[in-house]
Amino acid sequence: MIGQRLEIRQGQGLVITPQLQQAIKLLQLSNLELEEFVEAELERNPLLQRDEPEGEGPEAPVSVSDAAPDGEMSFGDGVGQDSVASMDAGSDDVYGDAAPGERTSDRMTDEAQPGLSDWSSAGKGGQVFEGDGERPDAHELTLWEHLQAQASSAGLSAADHAIALTLIDATDEGGYLRGEMAEFADRLGVSLDRIEAVVAVCQGFEPTGIMARSVPECLKLQLIERNRFDPAMGALLDHLDLLARRDLAGLKKICGVDGEDLAEMIAELKALTPRPGAGFGGEPAQTVVPDVHVRPDPAGGWRVELNADTLPRLLIDKRYHGLVQAGARSDTEKTFVAECAAQASWLVKSLDQRAKTILKVSSEIVRQQDAFLAFGVEFLRPLNLKTVADAIGMHESTVSRVTSNKYVSTPRGVFELKFFFTAAIQSVDGASTHSAEAVRHRIKTMIDGEGVGGDVLSDDRIVEILKEAGIDIARRTVAKYREALRIPSSVERRRMLKTG
């Protein structure tokens, strides 16, 4: 019988609120992206402001975020997982399975991070003028500005000057002209011959070799300027692939020269510049600023610290909040003030939990890979997201977000957190595994030592040596690792050793 009735059912479900979505988004942002996000929030929310040290005092705004209260963690003898777990005591996990409860909180934290080395102060050089010292506002001339200035003084017609500017815009940072000439001709509505004529003019600009369309053409322009281009050199430029393979016998036959002449021609090529535009300013390179520092602990083990320079320090101005709240008259104004206060409180809480989560994940990675830090890449252990997630009681997706675009500085260099997650290669006895990164390093070390003994190892021989060391690996895997390391085959390496 079909009918209607009212039923009450109880169930559990995860509600992804906008605040929780924001917390998840913050977790996967890099420190540069986080800085941009915080700047936008500071402009949008009048109750938020940065923590300025000179503003501290009895009447200063109350700090609601100064990174994770536990700003560092040590790993040494007798330090176990309890130290990691205690970090979250008394703090709600905004990345947990439950939706957040109350969004407003009066619990304030005002603990400063321990002093860390400033890894973000790497200077960017500008132009220096004699007698004036450094000019902070000096502008480093870019390659495109340099070429545009030469095009303006090249005596070109208005139409040819416009063509030249279009071609300059299509020139990459290395100084090479990218794109099909026929496409330029079709887009600009001119003949291909006219495009080629303007290209010839532009290729006369400084530095020599600029706006070439290939490496051989770039080298040819430089040789012509030095009056060193002849048919033999042209044949050599046409067969640079043989030079890369060190096939000197084939080059001597093609170029029609003897060994001494070929050696001189190769020496001349080595004196040229394959990237003529590399000496000019371009887009400023972003320096990698680590999110976490790992340092030796005097008591033994490793000390893991958050980089305070990458953590936003935000305040909620409670006095201003009280003023605007008291002055609000309409329901719209009161709603706006309440939303700003709630969003500011949630943002601060999310930033605080983000810092704690990064510290927790990084600390577990350090604990798992302490042998790498102590002894080198050969001791890098196989590690996956699930292992770390299970150890710290988090979901794999959370660990994945934490390790994306996050960097850690160690005594062995700066690495992305994802570097420490490597595939496992089975041992011969099947009882243990080896890190793929460690195996790659072992292969590179064996090949680097070939010149000493004069013996060149084939991929099959490398497989045999690794199996003798207890590593079960296929020949095609060795070839894949060798190619990823940009190491030539044994045949090419043997030829390179013979030619010196």
Short mmCIF file of C-alpha atoms in Angstrom, two decimals:
data_model
loop_
_atom_site.label_atom_id
_atom_site.label_comp_id
_atom_site.label_asym_id
_atom_site.label_seq_id
_atom_site.Cartn_x
_atom_site.Cartn_y
_atom_site.Cartn_z
CA MET A 1 0.00 0.00 0.00
CA ILE A 2 1.40 3.37 -1.01
CA GLY A 3 1.13 6.14 1.53
CA GLN A 4 2.96 8.94 3.33
CA ARG A 5 4.46 8.81 6.80
CA LEU A 6 6.91 10.76 8.93
CA GLU A 7 10.06 9.03 10.19
CA ILE A 8 13.00 10.16 12.33
CA ARG A 9 16.40 8.65 11.53
CA GLN A 10 19.74 9.17 13.19
CA GLY A 11 22.96 9.05 11.23
CA GLN A 12 26.47 10.40 10.98
CA GLY A 13 27.91 12.44 8.13
CA LEU A 14 30.74 14.81 7.36
CA VAL A 15 29.64 18.35 6.56
CA ILE A 16 32.28 20.30 4.66
CA THR A 17 31.59 23.82 5.81
CA PRO A 18 33.11 26.84 4.05
CA GLN A 19 35.41 27.31 7.05
CA LEU A 20 36.67 23.72 6.84
CA GLN A 21 37.21 24.12 3.10
CA GLN A 22 39.30 27.21 3.85
CA ALA A 23 41.36 25.30 6.42
CA ILE A 24 42.05 22.53 3.91
CA LYS A 25 43.00 25.11 1.27
CA LEU A 26 45.43 26.83 3.65
CA LEU A 27 47.15 23.53 4.39
CA GLN A 28 48.27 22.93 0.81
CA LEU A 29 49.39 26.50 0.05
CA SER A 30 53.10 27.27 -0.22
CA ASN A 31 54.49 30.03 1.98
CA LEU A 32 54.36 32.50 -0.95
CA GLU A 33 50.76 31.61 -1.77
CA LEU A 34 49.87 31.84 1.91
CA GLU A 35 51.36 35.32 2.09
CA GLU A 36 49.20 36.43 -0.84
CA PHE A 37 46.10 34.92 0.78
CA VAL A 38 46.79 36.66 4.11
CA GLU A 39 47.32 40.00 2.34
CA ALA A 40 43.94 39.65 0.67
CA GLU A 41 42.28 38.83 4.03
CA LEU A 42 43.94 41.85 5.67
CA GLU A 43 42.44 44.10 3.00
CA ARG A 44 39.02 42.51 3.24
CA ASN A 45 38.64 42.15 7.00
CA PRO A 46 39.03 45.40 9.00
CA LEU A 47 39.41 43.53 12.31
CA LEU A 48 42.65 41.82 11.21
CA GLN A 49 46.08 43.39 11.31
CA ARG A 50 49.68 42.26 11.31
CA ASP A 51 51.61 41.79 14.54
CA GLU A 52 54.02 44.71 14.65
CA PRO A 53 56.64 44.39 17.44
CA GLU A 54 56.70 48.14 18.05
CA GLY A 55 52.96 48.08 18.74
CA GLU A 56 53.21 45.73 21.71
CA GLY A 57 52.27 47.16 25.08
CA PRO A 58 49.56 47.17 27.72
CA GLU A 59 46.99 48.58 25.31
CA ALA A 60 48.18 46.78 22.19
CA PRO A 61 45.81 44.44 20.31
CA VAL A 62 45.79 40.89 21.57
CA SER A 63 47.65 38.35 19.42
CA VAL A 64 45.57 35.36 18.46
CA SER A 65 48.22 33.59 16.37
CA ASP A 66 51.93 33.38 16.62
CA ALA A 67 52.36 30.06 14.84
CA ALA A 68 52.22 26.83 16.75
CA PRO A 69 52.81 27.23 20.49
CA ASP A 70 55.13 24.25 20.35
CA GLY A 71 57.42 25.78 17.76
CA GLU A 72 60.03 23.05 17.82
CA MET A 73 60.43 19.36 18.42
CA SER A 74 63.46 17.26 19.27
CA PHE A 75 64.26 13.68 18.37
CA GLY A 76 66.88 11.93 20.43
CA ASP A 77 67.34 9.07 22.79
CA GLY A 78 64.24 8.47 24.86
CA VAL A 79 62.02 10.78 22.80
CA GLY A 80 59.10 8.89 21.36
CA GLN A 81 55.73 9.43 19.79
CA ASP A 82 54.34 10.93 23.01
CA SER A 83 56.26 14.11 22.27
CA VAL A 84 54.54 14.36 18.91
CA ALA A 85 51.10 13.60 20.25
CA SER A 86 51.37 16.15 23.05
CA MET A 87 51.57 18.95 20.53
CA ASP A 88 47.85 18.87 19.88
CA ALA A 89 46.76 18.72 23.50
CA GLY A 90 43.90 21.12 24.12
CA SER A 91 43.55 22.14 20.48
CA ASP A 92 40.78 21.26 18.07
CA ASP A 93 41.93 19.62 14.86
CA VAL A 94 40.39 21.55 12.01
CA TYR A 95 41.56 18.82 9.61
CA GLY A 96 39.76 16.05 11.49
CA ASP A 97 36.66 14.17 10.45
CA ALA A 98 34.19 16.36 12.34
CA ALA A 99 33.01 19.78 11.27
CA PRO A 100 34.29 22.60 13.50
CA GLY A 101 32.17 23.62 16.41
CA GLU A 102 32.07 27.15 17.70
CA ARG A 103 33.96 29.53 15.49
CA THR A 104 34.71 32.26 18.02
CA SER A 105 37.26 31.85 20.76
CA ASP A 106 38.85 34.18 23.28
CA ARG A 107 41.82 31.87 23.88
CA MET A 108 44.85 33.91 22.85
CA THR A 109 48.42 32.77 22.29
CA ASP A 110 51.32 35.16 22.38
CA GLU A 111 54.38 32.93 22.47
CA ALA A 112 57.19 33.85 20.16
CA GLN A 113 58.99 31.32 18.03
CA PRO A 114 62.57 30.46 18.94
CA GLY A 115 65.11 32.43 16.95
CA LEU A 116 65.83 30.82 13.60
CA SER A 117 68.35 31.62 10.91
CA ASP A 118 67.07 34.05 8.30
CA TRP A 119 66.93 31.98 5.13
CA SER A 120 64.90 34.58 3.23
CA SER A 121 67.42 37.42 3.17
CA ALA A 122 69.30 36.36 0.06
CA GLY A 123 69.95 39.62 -1.76
CA LYS A 124 69.07 40.24 -5.35
CA GLY A 125 71.72 42.24 -7.09
CA GLY A 126 70.83 45.37 -9.01
CA GLN A 127 72.92 47.83 -10.94
CA VAL A 128 75.74 49.51 -9.03
CA PHE A 129 76.85 53.00 -9.92
CA GLU A 130 80.33 54.27 -9.13
CA GLY A 131 80.42 56.69 -6.25
CA ASP A 132 76.77 56.17 -5.40
CA GLY A 133 76.92 52.70 -3.84
CA GLU A 134 73.95 50.45 -4.40
CA ARG A 135 70.80 51.97 -5.80
CA PRO A 136 67.79 50.14 -4.35
CA ASP A 137 65.59 51.55 -7.10
CA ALA A 138 68.04 50.68 -9.89
CA HIS A 139 66.46 48.71 -12.73
CA GLU A 140 68.33 45.78 -14.22
CA LEU A 141 67.99 45.92 -18.00
CA THR A 142 66.15 42.93 -19.39
CA LEU A 143 67.00 41.21 -22.65
CA TRP A 144 63.79 42.43 -24.27
CA GLU A 145 64.41 46.05 -23.27
CA HIS A 146 67.94 45.77 -24.64
CA LEU A 147 66.69 44.43 -27.98
CA GLN A 148 63.84 46.95 -28.20
CA ALA A 149 66.30 49.80 -27.71
CA GLN A 150 68.46 48.49 -30.58
CA ALA A 151 65.40 48.05 -32.79
CA SER A 152 64.45 51.69 -32.21
CA SER A 153 67.86 52.85 -33.43
CA ALA A 154 68.20 50.39 -36.32
CA GLY A 155 66.66 52.75 -38.91
CA LEU A 156 63.74 50.44 -39.66
CA SER A 157 60.52 51.68 -41.20
CA ALA A 158 57.46 51.93 -38.98
CA ALA A 159 56.09 48.64 -40.33
CA ASP A 160 59.41 46.81 -40.03
CA HIS A 161 59.87 48.21 -36.53
CA ALA A 162 56.50 46.75 -35.53
CA ILE A 163 57.56 43.40 -37.01
CA ALA A 164 60.83 43.57 -35.06
CA LEU A 165 58.99 44.24 -31.79
CA THR A 166 56.73 41.25 -32.44
CA LEU A 167 59.75 39.01 -33.03
CA ILE A 168 61.48 40.36 -29.92
CA ASP A 169 58.42 39.49 -27.86
CA ALA A 170 58.71 35.93 -29.19
CA THR A 171 62.34 35.64 -28.02
CA ASP A 172 62.91 33.51 -24.93
CA GLU A 173 65.22 34.19 -21.99
CA GLY A 174 68.08 32.29 -23.64
CA GLY A 175 67.92 34.60 -26.65
CA TYR A 176 66.26 32.21 -29.13
CA LEU A 177 63.45 33.26 -31.44
CA ARG A 178 60.56 30.85 -30.91
CA GLY A 179 57.69 30.32 -33.32
CA GLU A 180 57.15 29.63 -37.00
CA MET A 181 58.06 32.45 -39.39
CA ALA A 182 55.08 31.59 -41.59
CA GLU A 183 52.76 32.11 -38.62
CA PHE A 184 54.27 35.55 -37.98
CA ALA A 185 53.83 36.45 -41.64
CA ASP A 186 50.21 35.32 -41.63
CA ARG A 187 49.41 37.09 -38.35
CA LEU A 188 51.04 40.36 -39.38
CA GLY A 189 49.77 40.22 -42.96
CA VAL A 190 53.17 40.49 -44.64
CA SER A 191 55.23 38.22 -46.84
CA LEU A 192 57.55 35.57 -45.45
CA ASP A 193 60.49 37.24 -47.21
CA ARG A 194 59.84 40.44 -45.29
CA ILE A 195 59.78 38.56 -42.01
CA GLU A 196 63.09 36.90 -42.88
CA ALA A 197 64.59 40.28 -43.78
CA VAL A 198 63.65 41.74 -40.39
CA VAL A 199 64.99 38.63 -38.66
CA ALA A 200 68.32 39.16 -40.45
CA VAL A 201 68.45 42.73 -39.14
CA CYS A 202 67.59 41.63 -35.59
CA GLN A 203 70.27 38.93 -35.68
CA GLY A 204 72.78 41.74 -36.13
CA PHE A 205 71.92 43.09 -32.67
CA GLU A 206 74.09 42.60 -29.64
CA PRO A 207 74.89 40.14 -28.15
CA THR A 208 76.03 38.17 -31.16
CA GLY A 209 73.92 35.08 -31.83
CA ILE A 210 70.76 36.66 -30.49
CA MET A 211 67.35 35.75 -31.99
CA ALA A 212 68.69 32.62 -33.65
CA ARG A 213 66.14 29.89 -34.23
CA SER A 214 68.38 26.95 -33.32
CA VAL A 215 71.67 26.22 -31.59
CA PRO A 216 73.56 25.67 -34.88
CA GLU A 217 72.29 29.02 -36.22
CA CYS A 218 73.29 30.75 -32.96
CA LEU A 219 76.81 29.33 -33.14
CA LYS A 220 77.01 30.11 -36.86
CA LEU A 221 76.28 33.81 -36.24
CA GLN A 222 79.06 33.98 -33.67
CA LEU A 223 81.52 32.19 -35.96
CA ILE A 224 80.69 34.54 -38.84
CA GLU A 225 81.45 37.54 -36.63
CA ARG A 226 84.82 35.97 -35.75
CA ASN A 227 85.46 35.16 -39.42
CA ARG A 228 85.81 31.49 -38.50
CA PHE A 229 82.90 30.02 -40.45
CA ASP A 230 83.81 27.80 -43.41
CA PRO A 231 82.32 24.69 -45.09
CA ALA A 232 84.05 22.33 -42.65
CA MET A 233 82.67 24.25 -39.66
CA GLY A 234 79.25 24.32 -41.32
CA ALA A 235 79.34 20.52 -41.65
CA LEU A 236 80.28 20.25 -37.98
CA LEU A 237 77.33 22.46 -36.97
CA ASP A 238 75.01 20.31 -39.06
CA HIS A 239 76.10 17.20 -37.14
CA LEU A 240 76.24 18.36 -33.52
CA ASP A 241 74.47 15.12 -32.58
CA LEU A 242 77.61 13.20 -33.56
CA LEU A 243 79.69 15.57 -31.45
CA ALA A 244 77.40 14.90 -28.48
CA ARG A 245 78.01 11.17 -28.95
CA ARG A 246 81.75 11.80 -29.30
CA ASP A 247 81.79 10.12 -32.70
CA LEU A 248 84.99 11.84 -33.79
CA ALA A 249 85.75 9.36 -36.56
CA GLY A 250 82.42 10.09 -38.22
CA LEU A 251 82.93 13.85 -37.85
CA LYS A 252 86.40 13.73 -39.43
CA LYS A 253 84.95 11.93 -42.42
CA ILE A 254 81.98 14.31 -42.79
CA CYS A 255 84.00 17.49 -42.30
CA GLY A 256 86.95 16.31 -44.39
CA VAL A 257 89.56 17.22 -41.77
CA ASP A 258 92.16 15.37 -39.74
CA GLY A 259 92.15 14.86 -35.98
CA GLU A 260 94.17 17.98 -35.18
CA ASP A 261 91.91 20.27 -37.23
CA LEU A 262 88.81 18.71 -35.71
CA ALA A 263 90.17 19.28 -32.20
CA GLU A 264 90.74 22.96 -33.03
CA MET A 265 87.21 23.28 -34.44
CA ILE A 266 85.73 21.73 -31.29
CA ALA A 267 87.78 24.09 -29.13
CA GLU A 268 86.40 27.05 -31.08
CA LEU A 269 82.84 25.83 -30.52
CA LYS A 270 83.48 25.50 -26.78
CA ALA A 271 84.53 29.17 -26.69
CA LEU A 272 81.11 30.28 -28.03
CA THR A 273 77.97 31.11 -26.07
CA PRO A 274 75.00 28.78 -26.72
CA ARG A 275 72.65 31.04 -24.69
CA PRO A 276 73.48 34.65 -25.62
CA GLY A 277 70.52 36.08 -23.71
CA ALA A 278 71.34 34.45 -20.39
CA GLY A 279 73.43 37.40 -19.20
CA PHE A 280 70.47 39.77 -19.04
CA GLY A 281 67.90 40.31 -16.35
CA GLY A 282 64.61 38.49 -16.70
CA GLU A 283 61.83 37.48 -14.41
CA PRO A 284 63.12 37.55 -10.84
CA ALA A 285 63.86 34.05 -9.59
CA GLN A 286 62.03 33.07 -6.44
CA THR A 287 64.36 31.85 -3.74
CA VAL A 288 63.19 28.69 -2.02
CA VAL A 289 62.48 29.58 1.61
CA PRO A 290 62.22 26.48 3.81
CA ASP A 291 59.13 26.04 5.97
CA VAL A 292 60.99 23.85 8.46
CA HIS A 293 64.54 23.77 9.80
CA VAL A 294 66.21 20.52 10.91
CA ARG A 295 69.34 20.86 13.01
CA PRO A 296 71.50 18.55 15.11
CA ASP A 297 70.43 18.52 18.75
CA PRO A 298 73.36 18.96 21.16
CA ALA A 299 71.75 16.29 23.31
CA GLY A 300 71.65 13.86 20.38
CA GLY A 301 69.20 13.34 17.54
CA TRP A 302 67.61 16.14 15.55
CA ARG A 303 65.74 19.32 16.40
CA VAL A 304 62.81 20.19 14.13
CA GLU A 305 61.75 23.85 14.12
CA LEU A 306 59.21 25.83 12.16
CA ASN A 307 60.61 28.75 10.19
CA ALA A 308 58.98 31.74 11.89
CA ASP A 309 59.71 33.91 8.85
CA THR A 310 57.17 31.99 6.77
CA LEU A 311 54.41 32.02 9.40
CA PRO A 312 51.91 34.91 9.25
CA ARG A 313 51.52 36.74 12.57
CA LEU A 314 48.01 38.16 12.78
CA LEU A 315 46.14 40.11 15.43
CA ILE A 316 42.48 40.79 16.06
CA ASP A 317 42.08 44.40 17.14
CA LYS A 318 39.65 43.92 20.01
CA ARG A 319 39.40 47.62 20.78
CA TYR A 320 38.39 48.43 17.23
CA HIS A 321 36.00 45.48 17.27
CA GLY A 322 34.35 46.89 20.38
CA LEU A 323 34.05 50.34 18.83
CA VAL A 324 32.44 49.21 15.57
CA GLN A 325 30.22 46.75 17.41
CA ALA A 326 28.94 49.50 19.70
CA GLY A 327 28.43 51.84 16.77
CA ALA A 328 26.51 49.35 14.63
CA ARG A 329 22.88 50.41 14.30
CA SER A 330 21.21 48.40 11.55
CA ASP A 331 20.93 44.63 11.39
CA THR A 332 23.12 44.66 8.26
CA GLU A 333 25.93 46.44 10.08
CA LYS A 334 25.70 44.13 13.09
CA THR A 335 25.74 41.06 10.82
CA PHE A 336 28.80 42.36 8.96
CA VAL A 337 30.74 42.99 12.19
CA ALA A 338 29.82 39.55 13.55
CA GLU A 339 30.89 37.83 10.33
CA CYS A 340 34.21 39.68 10.28
CA ALA A 341 34.91 38.68 13.88
CA ALA A 342 33.98 35.04 13.26
CA GLN A 343 36.01 34.82 10.05
CA ALA A 344 39.03 36.47 11.68
CA SER A 345 38.89 34.05 14.61
CA TRP A 346 38.56 31.05 12.30
CA LEU A 347 41.41 32.22 10.07
CA VAL A 348 43.73 32.59 13.05
CA LYS A 349 42.75 29.16 14.34
CA SER A 350 43.31 27.63 10.88
CA LEU A 351 46.75 29.21 10.57
CA ASP A 352 47.67 27.94 14.02
CA GLN A 353 46.53 24.40 13.20
CA ARG A 354 48.29 24.54 9.81
CA ALA A 355 51.60 25.29 11.54
CA LYS A 356 51.08 22.47 14.04
CA THR A 357 50.24 20.00 11.28
CA ILE A 358 53.31 20.90 9.23
CA LEU A 359 55.48 20.48 12.31
CA LYS A 360 53.90 17.14 13.17
CA VAL A 361 54.32 15.70 9.65
CA SER A 362 57.87 17.05 9.27
CA SER A 363 58.88 15.64 12.63
CA GLU A 364 57.67 12.17 11.69
CA ILE A 365 59.50 12.34 8.36
CA VAL A 366 62.70 13.28 10.19
CA ARG A 367 62.18 10.39 12.59
CA GLN A 368 61.73 7.98 9.69
CA GLN A 369 64.68 9.33 7.67
CA ASP A 370 67.17 10.03 10.45
CA ALA A 371 69.71 7.67 8.81
CA PHE A 372 69.68 9.82 5.67
CA LEU A 373 70.41 12.94 7.71
CA ALA A 374 73.21 11.21 9.58
CA PHE A 375 74.90 9.16 6.85
CA GLY A 376 73.72 10.32 3.40
CA VAL A 377 71.42 9.46 0.54
CA GLU A 378 72.44 5.80 0.43
CA PHE A 379 70.58 5.35 3.71
CA LEU A 380 67.33 6.91 2.51
CA ARG A 381 64.54 4.55 3.56
CA PRO A 382 61.54 3.63 1.41
CA LEU A 383 58.63 5.73 2.69
CA ASN A 384 55.05 6.36 1.63
CA LEU A 385 52.23 8.63 2.75
CA LYS A 386 50.37 5.86 4.55
CA THR A 387 53.30 5.08 6.84
CA VAL A 388 53.55 8.68 8.00
CA ALA A 389 49.76 9.09 8.22
CA ASP A 390 49.37 5.98 10.39
CA ALA A 391 52.22 7.03 12.68
CA ILE A 392 50.73 10.45 13.47
CA GLY A 393 47.04 9.53 13.29
CA MET A 394 46.12 11.56 10.22
CA HIS A 395 44.61 10.81 6.85
CA GLU A 396 46.88 10.24 3.84
CA SER A 397 45.27 13.16 1.99
CA THR A 398 46.23 15.50 4.83
CA VAL A 399 49.86 14.33 4.72
CA SER A 400 49.84 14.74 0.93
CA ARG A 401 48.65 18.34 1.24
CA VAL A 402 51.23 19.13 3.91
CA THR A 403 54.13 17.83 1.81
CA SER A 404 53.10 19.72 -1.35
CA ASN A 405 55.18 22.84 -1.99
CA LYS A 406 56.76 22.68 1.48
CA TYR A 407 60.53 22.68 1.93
CA VAL A 408 62.82 21.67 4.76
CA SER A 409 66.41 22.79 5.31
CA THR A 410 68.73 20.12 6.64
CA PRO A 411 72.49 19.83 7.14
CA ARG A 412 72.49 18.06 3.74
CA GLY A 413 70.64 20.82 1.88
CA VAL A 414 67.14 22.09 1.22
CA PHE A 415 64.62 19.49 0.05
CA GLU A 416 60.95 19.40 -0.74
CA LEU A 417 59.15 17.23 1.78
CA LYS A 418 58.02 14.94 -1.04
CA PHE A 419 61.69 14.11 -1.68
CA PHE A 420 61.66 11.82 1.34
CA PHE A 421 58.89 9.63 -0.09
CA THR A 422 60.57 7.10 -2.35
CA ALA A 423 59.52 3.80 -3.86
CA ALA A 424 60.80 0.54 -2.41
CA ILE A 425 63.04 -1.88 -4.32
CA GLN A 426 62.99 -5.45 -3.05
CA SER A 427 66.13 -7.05 -1.72
CA VAL A 428 67.39 -10.37 -3.05
CA ASP A 429 66.39 -12.24 0.10
CA GLY A 430 62.98 -10.56 0.12
CA ALA A 431 63.33 -9.66 3.78
CA SER A 432 64.10 -5.97 3.36
CA THR A 433 63.68 -3.13 0.87
CA HIS A 434 65.85 -0.36 -0.51
CA SER A 435 64.93 3.21 -1.40
CA ALA A 436 64.82 3.94 -5.12
CA GLU A 437 66.66 7.22 -4.51
CA ALA A 438 69.42 5.37 -2.66
CA VAL A 439 69.74 2.86 -5.52
CA ARG A 440 69.99 5.72 -8.04
CA HIS A 441 72.74 7.28 -5.96
CA ARG A 442 74.58 3.95 -5.82
CA ILE A 443 74.39 3.60 -9.62
CA LYS A 444 75.74 7.13 -10.08
CA THR A 445 78.59 6.46 -7.65
CA MET A 446 79.60 3.30 -9.53
CA ILE A 447 79.60 5.09 -12.89
CA ASP A 448 81.49 8.11 -11.49
CA GLY A 449 84.30 5.76 -10.46
CA GLU A 450 84.73 4.25 -13.95
CA GLY A 451 87.53 6.59 -14.98
CA VAL A 452 89.74 5.44 -12.11
CA GLY A 453 89.87 1.78 -13.05
CA GLY A 454 89.40 2.33 -16.77
CA ASP A 455 86.56 -0.19 -16.84
CA VAL A 456 83.16 0.91 -18.19
CA LEU A 457 80.20 -0.83 -16.57
CA SER A 458 77.37 -2.01 -18.77
CA ASP A 459 73.81 -2.00 -17.46
CA ASP A 460 73.95 -5.78 -17.13
CA ARG A 461 77.14 -5.56 -15.08
CA ILE A 462 75.55 -2.93 -12.82
CA VAL A 463 72.62 -5.30 -12.26
CA GLU A 464 75.06 -8.05 -11.23
CA ILE A 465 76.91 -5.76 -8.80
CA LEU A 466 73.65 -4.60 -7.22
CA LYS A 467 72.44 -8.18 -6.83
CA GLU A 468 75.71 -9.08 -5.14
CA ALA A 469 74.93 -6.22 -2.72
CA GLY A 470 71.48 -7.70 -2.09
CA ILE A 471 69.44 -5.40 -4.36
CA ASP A 472 67.08 -7.14 -6.78
CA ILE A 473 66.66 -4.86 -9.80
CA ALA A 474 65.94 -5.36 -13.50
CA ARG A 475 68.24 -4.13 -16.28
CA ARG A 476 65.52 -1.90 -17.75
CA THR A 477 65.16 -0.24 -14.33
CA VAL A 478 68.89 0.46 -14.26
CA ALA A 479 68.63 1.96 -17.76
CA LYS A 480 65.68 4.10 -16.67
CA TYR A 481 67.54 5.42 -13.61
CA ARG A 482 70.67 6.06 -15.68
CA GLU A 483 68.70 8.05 -18.26
CA ALA A 484 66.97 10.02 -15.49
CA LEU A 485 70.44 10.93 -14.19
CA ARG A 486 71.41 11.98 -17.74
CA ILE A 487 74.23 9.45 -17.87
CA PRO A 488 75.14 8.18 -21.37
CA SER A 489 75.15 4.50 -22.25
CA SER A 490 78.23 2.36 -21.65
CA VAL A 491 79.13 2.56 -25.37
CA GLU A 492 79.13 6.38 -25.32
CA ARG A 493 81.00 6.50 -22.01
CA ARG A 494 83.68 4.15 -23.36
CA ARG A 495 84.10 6.40 -26.41
CA MET A 496 84.36 9.49 -24.19
CA LEU A 497 87.10 7.86 -22.10
CA LYS A 498 89.11 7.01 -25.20
CA THR A 499 88.90 10.53 -26.64
CA GLY A 500 89.78 12.08 -23.28
#
